Coordinates of C-alpha atoms in Angstrom, one line a residue:
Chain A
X231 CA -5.4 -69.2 4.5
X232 CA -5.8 -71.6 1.4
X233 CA -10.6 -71.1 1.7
X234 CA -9.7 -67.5 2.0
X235 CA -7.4 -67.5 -1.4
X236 CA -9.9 -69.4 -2.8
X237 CA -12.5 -66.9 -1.9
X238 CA -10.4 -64.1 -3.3
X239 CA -9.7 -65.9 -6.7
X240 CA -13.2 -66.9 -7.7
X241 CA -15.1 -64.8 -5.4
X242 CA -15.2 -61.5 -7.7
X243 CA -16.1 -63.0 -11.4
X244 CA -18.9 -65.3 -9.1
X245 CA -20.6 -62.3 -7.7
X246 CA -21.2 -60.7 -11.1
X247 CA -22.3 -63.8 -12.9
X248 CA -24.3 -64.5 -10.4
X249 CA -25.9 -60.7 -10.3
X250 CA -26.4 -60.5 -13.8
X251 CA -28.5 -63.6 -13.5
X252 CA -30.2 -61.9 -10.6
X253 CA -30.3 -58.8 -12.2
X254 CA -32.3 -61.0 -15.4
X255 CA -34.8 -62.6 -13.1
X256 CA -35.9 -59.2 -11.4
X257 CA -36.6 -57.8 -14.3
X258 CA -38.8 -60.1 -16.0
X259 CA -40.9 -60.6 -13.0
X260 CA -40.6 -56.6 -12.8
X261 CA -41.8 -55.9 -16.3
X262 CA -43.8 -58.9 -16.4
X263 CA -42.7 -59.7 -19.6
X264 CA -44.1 -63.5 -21.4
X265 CA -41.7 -66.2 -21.7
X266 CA -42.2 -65.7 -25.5
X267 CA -40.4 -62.5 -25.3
X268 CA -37.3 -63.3 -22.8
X269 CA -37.8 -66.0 -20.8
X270 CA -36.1 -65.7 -16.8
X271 CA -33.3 -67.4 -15.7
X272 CA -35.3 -70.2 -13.8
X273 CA -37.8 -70.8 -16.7
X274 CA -34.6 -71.4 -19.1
X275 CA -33.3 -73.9 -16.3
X276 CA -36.7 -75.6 -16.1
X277 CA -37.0 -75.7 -20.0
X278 CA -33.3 -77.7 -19.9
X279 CA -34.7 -80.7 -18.0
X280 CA -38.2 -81.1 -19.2
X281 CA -36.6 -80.5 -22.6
X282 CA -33.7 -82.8 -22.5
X283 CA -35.2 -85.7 -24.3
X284 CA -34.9 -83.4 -27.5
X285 CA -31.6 -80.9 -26.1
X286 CA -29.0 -83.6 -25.3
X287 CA -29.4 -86.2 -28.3
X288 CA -29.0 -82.8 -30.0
X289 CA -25.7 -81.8 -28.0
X290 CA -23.9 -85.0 -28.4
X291 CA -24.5 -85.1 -32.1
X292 CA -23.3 -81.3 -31.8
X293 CA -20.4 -82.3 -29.5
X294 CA -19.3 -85.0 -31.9
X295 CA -19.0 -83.4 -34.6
X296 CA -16.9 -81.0 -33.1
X297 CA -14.6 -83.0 -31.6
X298 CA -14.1 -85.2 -34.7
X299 CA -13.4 -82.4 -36.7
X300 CA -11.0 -81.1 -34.2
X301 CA -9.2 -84.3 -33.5
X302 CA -9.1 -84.3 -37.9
X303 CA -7.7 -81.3 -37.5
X304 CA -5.0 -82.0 -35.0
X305 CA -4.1 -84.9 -37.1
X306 CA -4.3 -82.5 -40.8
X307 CA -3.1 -79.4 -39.6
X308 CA -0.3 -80.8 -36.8
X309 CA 0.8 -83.2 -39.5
X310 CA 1.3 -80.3 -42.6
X311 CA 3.1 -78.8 -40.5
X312 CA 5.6 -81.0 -40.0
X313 CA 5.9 -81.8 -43.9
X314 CA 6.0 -78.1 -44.2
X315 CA 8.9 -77.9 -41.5
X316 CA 11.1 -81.5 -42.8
X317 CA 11.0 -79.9 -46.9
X318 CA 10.8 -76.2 -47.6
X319 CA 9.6 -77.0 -51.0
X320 CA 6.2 -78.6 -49.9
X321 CA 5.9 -75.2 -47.7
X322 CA 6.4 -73.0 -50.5
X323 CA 4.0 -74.8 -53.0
X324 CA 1.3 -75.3 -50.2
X325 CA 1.8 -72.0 -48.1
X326 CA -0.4 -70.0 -50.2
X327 CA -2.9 -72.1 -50.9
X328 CA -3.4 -72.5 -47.0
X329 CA -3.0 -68.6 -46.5
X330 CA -5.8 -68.0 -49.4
X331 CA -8.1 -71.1 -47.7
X332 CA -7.1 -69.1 -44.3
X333 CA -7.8 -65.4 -45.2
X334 CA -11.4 -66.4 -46.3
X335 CA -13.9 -66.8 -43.9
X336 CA -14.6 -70.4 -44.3
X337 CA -17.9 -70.6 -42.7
X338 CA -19.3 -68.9 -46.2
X339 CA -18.6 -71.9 -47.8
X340 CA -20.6 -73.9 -45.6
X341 CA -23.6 -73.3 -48.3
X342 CA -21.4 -74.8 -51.0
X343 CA -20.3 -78.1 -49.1
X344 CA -24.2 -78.5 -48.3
X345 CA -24.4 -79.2 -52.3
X346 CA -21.9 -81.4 -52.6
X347 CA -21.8 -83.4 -49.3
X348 CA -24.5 -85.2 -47.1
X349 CA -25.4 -82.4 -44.4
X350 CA -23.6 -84.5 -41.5
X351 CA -20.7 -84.3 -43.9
X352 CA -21.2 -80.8 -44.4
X353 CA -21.0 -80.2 -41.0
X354 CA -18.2 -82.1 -40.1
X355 CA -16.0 -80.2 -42.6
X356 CA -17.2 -77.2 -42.4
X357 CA -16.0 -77.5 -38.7
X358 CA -12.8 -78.9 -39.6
X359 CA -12.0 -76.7 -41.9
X360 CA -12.2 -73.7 -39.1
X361 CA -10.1 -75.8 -36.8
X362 CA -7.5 -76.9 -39.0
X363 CA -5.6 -73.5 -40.3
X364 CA -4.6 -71.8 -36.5
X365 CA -3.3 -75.5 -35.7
X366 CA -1.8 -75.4 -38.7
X367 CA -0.1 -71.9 -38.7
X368 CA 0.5 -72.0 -35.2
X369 CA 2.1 -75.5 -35.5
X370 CA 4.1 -74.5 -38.2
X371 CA 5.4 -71.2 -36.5
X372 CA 6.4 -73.1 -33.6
X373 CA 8.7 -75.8 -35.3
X374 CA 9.8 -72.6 -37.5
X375 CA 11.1 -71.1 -33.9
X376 CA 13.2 -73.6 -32.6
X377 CA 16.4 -72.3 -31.2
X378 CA 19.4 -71.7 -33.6
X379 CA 21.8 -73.0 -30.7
X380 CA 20.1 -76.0 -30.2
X381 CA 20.0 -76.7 -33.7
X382 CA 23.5 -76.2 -34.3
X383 CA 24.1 -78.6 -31.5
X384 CA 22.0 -81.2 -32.7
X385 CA 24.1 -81.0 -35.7
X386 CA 27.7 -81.0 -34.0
X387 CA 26.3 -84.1 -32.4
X388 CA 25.2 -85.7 -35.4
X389 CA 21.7 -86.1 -35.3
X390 CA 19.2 -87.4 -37.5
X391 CA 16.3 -84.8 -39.1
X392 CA 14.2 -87.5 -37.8
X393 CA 15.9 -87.1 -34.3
X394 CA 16.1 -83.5 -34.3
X395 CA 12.3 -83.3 -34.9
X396 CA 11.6 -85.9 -32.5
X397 CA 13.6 -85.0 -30.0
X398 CA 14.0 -81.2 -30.7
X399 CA 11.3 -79.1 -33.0
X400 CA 8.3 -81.2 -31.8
X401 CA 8.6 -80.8 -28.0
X402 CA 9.6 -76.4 -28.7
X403 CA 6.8 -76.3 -30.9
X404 CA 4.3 -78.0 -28.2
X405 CA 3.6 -74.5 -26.4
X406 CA 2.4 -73.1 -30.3
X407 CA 0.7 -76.1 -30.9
X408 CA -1.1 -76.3 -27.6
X409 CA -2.4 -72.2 -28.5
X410 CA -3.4 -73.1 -31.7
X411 CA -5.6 -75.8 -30.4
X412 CA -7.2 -73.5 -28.1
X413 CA -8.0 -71.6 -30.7
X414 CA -9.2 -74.6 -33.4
X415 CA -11.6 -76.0 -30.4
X416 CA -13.4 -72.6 -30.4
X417 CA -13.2 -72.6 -34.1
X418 CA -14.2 -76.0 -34.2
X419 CA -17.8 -75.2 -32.4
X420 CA -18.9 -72.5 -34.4
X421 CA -18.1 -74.2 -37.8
X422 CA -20.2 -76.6 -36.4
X423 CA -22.8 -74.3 -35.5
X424 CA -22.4 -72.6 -39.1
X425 CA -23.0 -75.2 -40.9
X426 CA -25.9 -77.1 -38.5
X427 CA -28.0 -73.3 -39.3
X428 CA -27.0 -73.2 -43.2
X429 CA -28.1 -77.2 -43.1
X430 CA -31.1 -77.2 -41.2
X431 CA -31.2 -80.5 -41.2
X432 CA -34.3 -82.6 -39.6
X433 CA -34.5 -85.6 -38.0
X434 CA -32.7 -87.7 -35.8
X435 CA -29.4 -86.5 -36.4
X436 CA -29.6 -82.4 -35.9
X437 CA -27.4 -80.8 -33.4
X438 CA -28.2 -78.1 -31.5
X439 CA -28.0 -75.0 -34.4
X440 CA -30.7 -76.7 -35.5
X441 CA -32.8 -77.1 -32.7
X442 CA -32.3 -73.1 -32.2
X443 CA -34.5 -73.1 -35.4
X444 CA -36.9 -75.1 -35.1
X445 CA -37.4 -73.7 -31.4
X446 CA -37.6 -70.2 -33.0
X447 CA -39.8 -71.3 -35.6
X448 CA -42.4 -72.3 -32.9
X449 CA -41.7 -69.5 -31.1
X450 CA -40.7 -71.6 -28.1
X451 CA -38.3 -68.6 -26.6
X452 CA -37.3 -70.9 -23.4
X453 CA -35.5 -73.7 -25.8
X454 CA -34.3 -71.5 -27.6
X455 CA -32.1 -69.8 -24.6
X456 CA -31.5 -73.8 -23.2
X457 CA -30.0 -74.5 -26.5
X458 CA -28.1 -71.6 -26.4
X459 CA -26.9 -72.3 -22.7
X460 CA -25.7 -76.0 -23.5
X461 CA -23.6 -74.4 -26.6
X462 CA -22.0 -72.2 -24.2
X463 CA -21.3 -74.4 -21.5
X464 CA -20.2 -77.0 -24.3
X465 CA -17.5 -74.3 -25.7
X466 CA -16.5 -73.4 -21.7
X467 CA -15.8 -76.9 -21.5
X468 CA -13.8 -77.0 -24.5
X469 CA -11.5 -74.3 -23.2
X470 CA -11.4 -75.6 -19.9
X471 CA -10.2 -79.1 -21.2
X472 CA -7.8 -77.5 -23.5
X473 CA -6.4 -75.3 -20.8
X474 CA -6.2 -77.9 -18.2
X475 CA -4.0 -80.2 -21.1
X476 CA -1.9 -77.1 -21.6
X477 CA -1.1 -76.4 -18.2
X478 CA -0.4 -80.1 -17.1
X479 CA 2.0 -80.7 -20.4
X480 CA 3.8 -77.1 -20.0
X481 CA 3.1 -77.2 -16.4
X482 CA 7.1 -76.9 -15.4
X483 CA 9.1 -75.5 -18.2
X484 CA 6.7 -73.1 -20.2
X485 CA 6.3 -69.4 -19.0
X486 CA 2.7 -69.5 -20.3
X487 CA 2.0 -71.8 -17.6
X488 CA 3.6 -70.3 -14.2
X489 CA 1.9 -68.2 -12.1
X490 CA 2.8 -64.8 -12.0
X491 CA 3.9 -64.7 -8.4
X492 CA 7.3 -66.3 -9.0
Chain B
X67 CA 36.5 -93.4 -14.0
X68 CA 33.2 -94.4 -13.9
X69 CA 32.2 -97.5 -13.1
X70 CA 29.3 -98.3 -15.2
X71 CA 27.4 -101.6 -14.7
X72 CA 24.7 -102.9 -17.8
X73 CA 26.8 -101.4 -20.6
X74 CA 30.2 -101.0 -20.1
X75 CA 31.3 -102.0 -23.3
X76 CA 29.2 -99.1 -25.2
X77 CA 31.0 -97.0 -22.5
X78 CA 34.3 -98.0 -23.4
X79 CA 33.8 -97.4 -26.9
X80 CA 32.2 -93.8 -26.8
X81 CA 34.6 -92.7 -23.9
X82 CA 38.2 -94.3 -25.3
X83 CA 37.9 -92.8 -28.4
X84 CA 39.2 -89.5 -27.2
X85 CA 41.5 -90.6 -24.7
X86 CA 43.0 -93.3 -27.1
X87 CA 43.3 -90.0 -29.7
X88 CA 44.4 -88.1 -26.6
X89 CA 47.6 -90.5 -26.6
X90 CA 48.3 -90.7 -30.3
X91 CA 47.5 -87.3 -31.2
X92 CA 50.3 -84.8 -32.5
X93 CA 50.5 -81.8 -30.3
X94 CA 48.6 -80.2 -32.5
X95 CA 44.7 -80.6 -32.0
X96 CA 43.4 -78.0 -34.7
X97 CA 45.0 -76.4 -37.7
X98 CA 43.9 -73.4 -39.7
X99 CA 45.6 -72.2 -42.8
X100 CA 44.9 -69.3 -44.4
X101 CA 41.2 -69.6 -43.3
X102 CA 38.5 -67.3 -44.8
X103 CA 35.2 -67.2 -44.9
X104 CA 32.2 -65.0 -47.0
X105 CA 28.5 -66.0 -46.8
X106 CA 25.9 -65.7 -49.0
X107 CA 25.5 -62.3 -48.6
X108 CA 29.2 -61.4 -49.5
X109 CA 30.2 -60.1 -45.8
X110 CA 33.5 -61.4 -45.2
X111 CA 34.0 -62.8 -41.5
X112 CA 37.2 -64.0 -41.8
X113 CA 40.4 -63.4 -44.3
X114 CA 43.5 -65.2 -44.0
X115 CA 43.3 -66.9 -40.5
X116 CA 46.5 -69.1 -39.4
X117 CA 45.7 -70.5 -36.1
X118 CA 46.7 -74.2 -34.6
X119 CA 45.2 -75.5 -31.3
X120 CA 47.6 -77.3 -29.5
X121 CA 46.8 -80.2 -26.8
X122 CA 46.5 -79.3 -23.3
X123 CA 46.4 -75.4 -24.0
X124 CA 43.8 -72.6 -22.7
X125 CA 43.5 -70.5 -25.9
X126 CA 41.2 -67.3 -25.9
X127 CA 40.3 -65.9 -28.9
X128 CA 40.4 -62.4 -27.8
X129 CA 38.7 -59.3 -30.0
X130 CA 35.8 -56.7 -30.6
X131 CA 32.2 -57.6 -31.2
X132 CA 31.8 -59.2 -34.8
X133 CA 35.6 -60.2 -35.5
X134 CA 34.6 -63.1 -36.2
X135 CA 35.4 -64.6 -33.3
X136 CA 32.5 -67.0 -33.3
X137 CA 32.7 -67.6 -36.5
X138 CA 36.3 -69.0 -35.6
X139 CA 34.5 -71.7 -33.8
X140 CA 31.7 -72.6 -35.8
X141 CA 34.3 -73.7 -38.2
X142 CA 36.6 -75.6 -35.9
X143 CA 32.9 -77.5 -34.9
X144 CA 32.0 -78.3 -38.6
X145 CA 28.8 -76.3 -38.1
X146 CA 30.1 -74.1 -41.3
X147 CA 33.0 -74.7 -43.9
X148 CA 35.3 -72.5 -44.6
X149 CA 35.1 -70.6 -47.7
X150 CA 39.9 -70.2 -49.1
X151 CA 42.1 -72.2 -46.7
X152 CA 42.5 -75.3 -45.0
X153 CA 41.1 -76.7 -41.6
X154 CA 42.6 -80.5 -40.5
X155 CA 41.4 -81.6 -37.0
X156 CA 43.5 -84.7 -35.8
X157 CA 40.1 -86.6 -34.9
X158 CA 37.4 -87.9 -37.3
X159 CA 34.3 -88.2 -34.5
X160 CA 33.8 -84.7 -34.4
X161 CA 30.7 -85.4 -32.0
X162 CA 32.9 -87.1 -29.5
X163 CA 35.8 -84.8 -29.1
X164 CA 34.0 -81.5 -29.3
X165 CA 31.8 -80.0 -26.5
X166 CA 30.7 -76.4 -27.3
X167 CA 28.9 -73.9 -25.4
X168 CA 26.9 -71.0 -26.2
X169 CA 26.4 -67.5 -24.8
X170 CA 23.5 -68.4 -23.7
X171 CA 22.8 -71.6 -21.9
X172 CA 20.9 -72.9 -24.4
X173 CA 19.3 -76.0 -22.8
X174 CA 16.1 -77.4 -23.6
X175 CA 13.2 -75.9 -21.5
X176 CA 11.3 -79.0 -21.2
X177 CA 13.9 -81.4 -19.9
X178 CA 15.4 -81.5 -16.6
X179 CA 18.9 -80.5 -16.0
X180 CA 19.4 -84.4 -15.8
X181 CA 18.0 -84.8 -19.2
X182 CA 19.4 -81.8 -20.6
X183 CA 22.9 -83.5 -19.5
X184 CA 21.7 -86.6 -21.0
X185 CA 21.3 -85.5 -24.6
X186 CA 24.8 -86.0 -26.4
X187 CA 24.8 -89.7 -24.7
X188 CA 21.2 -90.3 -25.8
X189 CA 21.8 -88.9 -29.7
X190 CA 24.9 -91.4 -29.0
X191 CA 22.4 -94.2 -28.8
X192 CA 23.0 -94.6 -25.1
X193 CA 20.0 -95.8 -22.8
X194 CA 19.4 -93.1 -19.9
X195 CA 19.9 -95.7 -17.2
X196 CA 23.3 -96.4 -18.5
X197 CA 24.0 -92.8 -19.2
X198 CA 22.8 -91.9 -15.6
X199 CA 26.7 -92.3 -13.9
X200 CA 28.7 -90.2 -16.4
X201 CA 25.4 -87.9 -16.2
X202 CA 25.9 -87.6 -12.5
X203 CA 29.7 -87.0 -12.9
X204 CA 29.7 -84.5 -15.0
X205 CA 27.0 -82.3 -12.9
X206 CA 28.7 -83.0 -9.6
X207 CA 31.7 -81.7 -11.7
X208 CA 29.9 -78.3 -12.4
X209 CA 28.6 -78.6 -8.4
X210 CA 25.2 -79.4 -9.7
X211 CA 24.2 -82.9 -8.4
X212 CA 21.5 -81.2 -6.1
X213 CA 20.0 -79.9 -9.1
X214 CA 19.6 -82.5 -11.2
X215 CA 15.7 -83.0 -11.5
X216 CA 15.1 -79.6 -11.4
X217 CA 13.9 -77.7 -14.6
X218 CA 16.2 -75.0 -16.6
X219 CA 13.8 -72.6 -15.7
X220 CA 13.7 -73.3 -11.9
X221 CA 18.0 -72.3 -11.6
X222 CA 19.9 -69.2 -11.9
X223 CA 21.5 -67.9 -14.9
X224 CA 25.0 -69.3 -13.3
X225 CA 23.5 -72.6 -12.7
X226 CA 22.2 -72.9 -16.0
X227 CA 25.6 -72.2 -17.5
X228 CA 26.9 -74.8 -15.2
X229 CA 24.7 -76.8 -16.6
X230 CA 25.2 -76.1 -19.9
X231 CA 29.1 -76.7 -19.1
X232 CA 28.1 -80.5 -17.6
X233 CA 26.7 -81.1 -21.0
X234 CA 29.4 -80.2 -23.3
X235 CA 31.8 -82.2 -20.7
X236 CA 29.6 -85.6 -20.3
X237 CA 31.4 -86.9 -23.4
X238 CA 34.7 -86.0 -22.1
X239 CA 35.9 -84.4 -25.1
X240 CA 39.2 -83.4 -26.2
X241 CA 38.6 -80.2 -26.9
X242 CA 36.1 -77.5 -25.5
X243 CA 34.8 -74.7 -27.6
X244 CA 33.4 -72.1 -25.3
X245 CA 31.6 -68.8 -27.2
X246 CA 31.5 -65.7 -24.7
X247 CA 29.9 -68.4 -22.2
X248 CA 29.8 -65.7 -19.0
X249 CA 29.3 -63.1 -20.6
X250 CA 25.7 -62.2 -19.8
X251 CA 26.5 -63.0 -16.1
X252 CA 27.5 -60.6 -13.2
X253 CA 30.8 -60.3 -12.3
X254 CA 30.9 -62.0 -9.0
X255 CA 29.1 -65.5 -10.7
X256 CA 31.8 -64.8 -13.7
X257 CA 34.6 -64.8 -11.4
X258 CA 33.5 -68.1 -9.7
X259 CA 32.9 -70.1 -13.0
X260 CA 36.0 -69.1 -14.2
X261 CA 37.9 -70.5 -11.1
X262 CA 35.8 -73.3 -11.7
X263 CA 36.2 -73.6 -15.5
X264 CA 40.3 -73.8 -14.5
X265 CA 39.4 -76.4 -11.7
X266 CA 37.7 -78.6 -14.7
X267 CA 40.1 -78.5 -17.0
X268 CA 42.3 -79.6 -15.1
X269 CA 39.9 -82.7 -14.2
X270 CA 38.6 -83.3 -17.6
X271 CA 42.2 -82.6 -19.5
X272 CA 40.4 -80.9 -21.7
X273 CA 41.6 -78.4 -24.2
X274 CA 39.7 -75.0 -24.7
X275 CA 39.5 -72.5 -27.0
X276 CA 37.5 -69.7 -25.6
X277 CA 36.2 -66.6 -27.1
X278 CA 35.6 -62.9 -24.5
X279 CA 36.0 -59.6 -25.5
X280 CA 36.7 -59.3 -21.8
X281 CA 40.8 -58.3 -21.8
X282 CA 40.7 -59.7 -17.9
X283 CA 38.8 -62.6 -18.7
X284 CA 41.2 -63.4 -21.4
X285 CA 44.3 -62.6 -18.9
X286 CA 43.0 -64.4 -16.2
X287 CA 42.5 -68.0 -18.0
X288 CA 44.4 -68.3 -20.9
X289 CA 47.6 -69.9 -21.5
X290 CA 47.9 -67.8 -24.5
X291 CA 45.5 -65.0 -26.2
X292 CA 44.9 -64.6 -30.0
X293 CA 43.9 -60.9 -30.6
X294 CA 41.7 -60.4 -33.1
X295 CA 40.4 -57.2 -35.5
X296 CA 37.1 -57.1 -37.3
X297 CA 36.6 -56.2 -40.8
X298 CA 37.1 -58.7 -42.2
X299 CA 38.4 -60.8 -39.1
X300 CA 41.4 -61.6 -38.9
X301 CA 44.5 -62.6 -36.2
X302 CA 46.8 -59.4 -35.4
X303 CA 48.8 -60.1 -32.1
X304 CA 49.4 -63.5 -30.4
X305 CA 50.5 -63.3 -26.3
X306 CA 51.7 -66.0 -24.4
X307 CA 50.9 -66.0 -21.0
X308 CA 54.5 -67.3 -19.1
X309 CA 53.3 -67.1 -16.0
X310 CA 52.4 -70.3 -14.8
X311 CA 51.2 -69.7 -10.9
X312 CA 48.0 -70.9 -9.8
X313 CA 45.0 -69.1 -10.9
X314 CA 43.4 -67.5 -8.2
X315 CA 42.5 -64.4 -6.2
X316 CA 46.5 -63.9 -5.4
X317 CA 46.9 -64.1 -9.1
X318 CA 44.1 -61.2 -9.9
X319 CA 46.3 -58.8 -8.2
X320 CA 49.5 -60.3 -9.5
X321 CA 52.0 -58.0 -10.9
X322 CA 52.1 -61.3 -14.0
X323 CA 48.8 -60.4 -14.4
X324 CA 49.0 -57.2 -14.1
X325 CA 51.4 -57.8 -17.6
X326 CA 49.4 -59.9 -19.4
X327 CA 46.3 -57.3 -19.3
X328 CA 48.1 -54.5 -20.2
X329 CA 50.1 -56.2 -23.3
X330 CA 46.2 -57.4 -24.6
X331 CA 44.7 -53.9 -23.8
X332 CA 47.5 -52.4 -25.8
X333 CA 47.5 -55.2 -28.6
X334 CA 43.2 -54.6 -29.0
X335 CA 43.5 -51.0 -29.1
X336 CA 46.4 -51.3 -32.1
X337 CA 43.7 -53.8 -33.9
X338 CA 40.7 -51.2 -33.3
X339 CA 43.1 -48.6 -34.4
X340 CA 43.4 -49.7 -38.3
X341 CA 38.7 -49.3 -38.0
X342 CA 38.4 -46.4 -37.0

């Protein structure tokens, strides 16, 4: 019984991946198109191992960055929130600044941090900058909603703000924070990504944005479509990371996190 | 009694304090006079409330939807003030002689029933291991004992009352404020907690003031009902209940009963009267 389920869970979404890859192969041996046009599946395999001396010093710099600018923005954004949530008046002096910084699409600035900042710098806040406002909003919503009731009960029970966030707002806010995250380590890559093709930077540091360029510059198609695969699978891990934390700290008590059977 | 082992000193402290109250204590727990109170806004819940809550009593609090019923307790709780009149409570520790439950169960999601229970001992400064025997008491109380790892989410909306009952009991307080506490459950789980709610006081010694706008829910446990009228809310018809039989199935169909309902039916529809 428990193969079978299996086989009906991931069965259906593994068929089509793995059709639409067929599907690519057979028609650039069909059309007998040149790599320089669209490379086949297999050739963009190939190109990721004989290309790796140049594709993975590129992703960890590219994976670095991210993380550090999301694990920046856990720290900014989760901890706002929390000054935002212990005194209204920092919330109401800071809230539109953060809505103004949040309503503009922050990867256009990525430009204007490249004149003021090393390009690694650049990079690094440009991708933290993406991450920080949904943890911060979302964060912020979440200690916002914590039950009247249990509020009130913390109070009749005399409590300390420093209790009742400790003990009360932080864990009923986790399920908000946790979504906001999920959406700040998406966020995270592409400001990344933004600012690595606005930079362009050379050498020994560049991420993977910038091998994109260079590859397209020399017209080497195949690297460009490896590159593009390792930022994929690089955001798919992301997600899945996030989404396995998620489900083991909400596991029991969250709705988010039950299956839908029970 | 419990018999607690590491820290049964801290237990002393926390648990005497109502009991020694208990024994000093005038008859009279609560004491409202000429209570009112207006928010913000300017709606007026209350005008001109007299009420006293005396020891050992089952008071319901009896009355339409927005009376101010609630409101009523929220003040007796020291979650608001009033706005005219006077409130005295004969205890200071308003955390240790007050347990209060809510409409809803209003537990915290991610803590088990165990820990749910544990909360007024822990923001008490009590360590969970030598919290863990009044924890236990006060679940096996409600009939939860089986449950106690288990997540609020994982029960029924009974159980989850029960639980939320085991928690405002763990202290042992003097007095028991209960807000409409069945009344988003079905009859036949309603029926059973309030047997059981009778069963507990009389284990606990408790005193409760209890809030319904059900006129048999009212009947069935009170000692004595305060009707109440809305706009703004105020006390219009006070019934004592004489009977003093046992509370149970034999009672439902009681001719006593039978009294008491028909006397707060009567007494609610003069207080709707004057609204509409």
């Amino acid at each position: 019984m428990r193969p079978m389920r299996w086989v009906q869970e991931y069965g259906p979404p593994g068929l089509v991946f793995a059709a639409l890859l067929a599907g690519w192969e057979v028609f650039v041996r069909l059309a007998d198109l040149p790599p320089y046009i669209l490379p086949s599946p297999a050739l963009v395999l190939e190109t990721l191992v004989t290309d790796r001396a140049t594709l993975f010093p590129a992703l960890l710099t590219t994976l670095k960055i991210t993380l550090g600018a999301l694990a920046a923005a856990v720290l900014g954004g989760g901890g706002l929130a929390i000054l935002f949530s212990q005194w209204k008046w920092i919330e109401r002096s800071f809230l539109p600044v953060a809505i103004v910084l949040q309503v503009t699409p922050i990867v256009a600035i990525a430009p204007l941090l490249l004149i003021y900042l090393e390009p690694s710098s650049a990079v690094l806040v440009c991708a933290f900058l993406v991450a920080f406002f949904p943890i911060l909003s979302n964060t912020a919503l979440g200690l916002a909603s914590t039950d009247r009731n249990l509020v009130d009960l913390f109070q009749l029970y005399r409590a300390s703000r420093w209790r009742t966030l400790l003990l009360l707002r932080l864990p009923a806010a986790l399920p908000y924070f946790l979504g906001g995250l999920r959406i700040g380590g998406g966020l995270a890559l592409i400001g990344a990504i933004v600012a690595e093709l606005a930079a362009g930077a050379a050498g020994q540091g560049a991420g993977l944005a910038f091998r994109i360029l260079e590859a397209g510059y020399r017209l080497n198609i195949p690297r460009m479509f490896a590159a593009l695969t390792l930022l994929s699978l690089t955001g798919i891990a992301i997600f899945a990371v996030l989404s396995v934390l998620s489900a083991y700290l909400l596991g029991r008590w969250h709705e988010s996190a039950m299956s839908a059977e029970r | 009694m419990i018999c607690g082992r590491a820290n049964e000193a801290d237990w002393q402290e926390i648990r005497s304090a109502p009991f020694m109250l208990q024994m000093i204590a005038p008859r009279r727990l609560i004491s409202l006079q000429g209570v009112g109170k207006t928010y913000k806004n300017g709606a007026t819940a209350l005008a001109g409330v007299d009420l006293e809550v005396r020891d050992g009593e089952f008071l319901t609090l009896l009355g339409p939807s927005g009376c101010g019923k609630s409101t009523i307790l929220r003040l007796i709780a020291g979650l608001d003030s009033p706005s005219t009149g006077v409130l005295t409570r004969s205890f200071d520790d308003v955390g240790a002689a007050l347990g209060f439950v809510f409409q809803e169960p209003t537990l915290m999601p991610w803590a088990s029933v165990f820990d749910n229970v544990y909360l007024p001992l822990r923001l008490r400064g009590l360590s969970r291991q030598s919290a863990g025997p009044a924890i236990m008491e006060a679940l096996g109380l409600v009939g939860l004992a089986a449950s106690a790892k288990a997540f609020p989410r994982e029960l029924s909306g009974g159980m989850r009352m029960r639980a939320s009952i085991a928690r405002a009991l763990v202290l042992r307080p003097l007095l028991l404020l209960m807000d409409e506490p069945f009344a988003a459950l079905d009859e036949i789980a309603r029926f059973r907690l309030n047997d059981d709610l009778l069963r507990l006081q009389g284990a606990a010694g408790a005193t409760i003031v209890f809030v319904t706008h059900s006129v048999y829910e009212s009947a069935y446990l009170s000692t004595r009902i305060l009707v109440m009228a809305g706009g703004p809310g105020r006390i219009v018809a006070e019934i004592a209940s004489e009977d003093r039989s046992p509370r149970d199935e034999n009672f439902r169909s009681s001719p006593a009963y039978a009294r008491i309902c028909a006397k707060a039916s009567q007494a609610l529809q003069d207080a709707m009267q004057g609204d509409y």
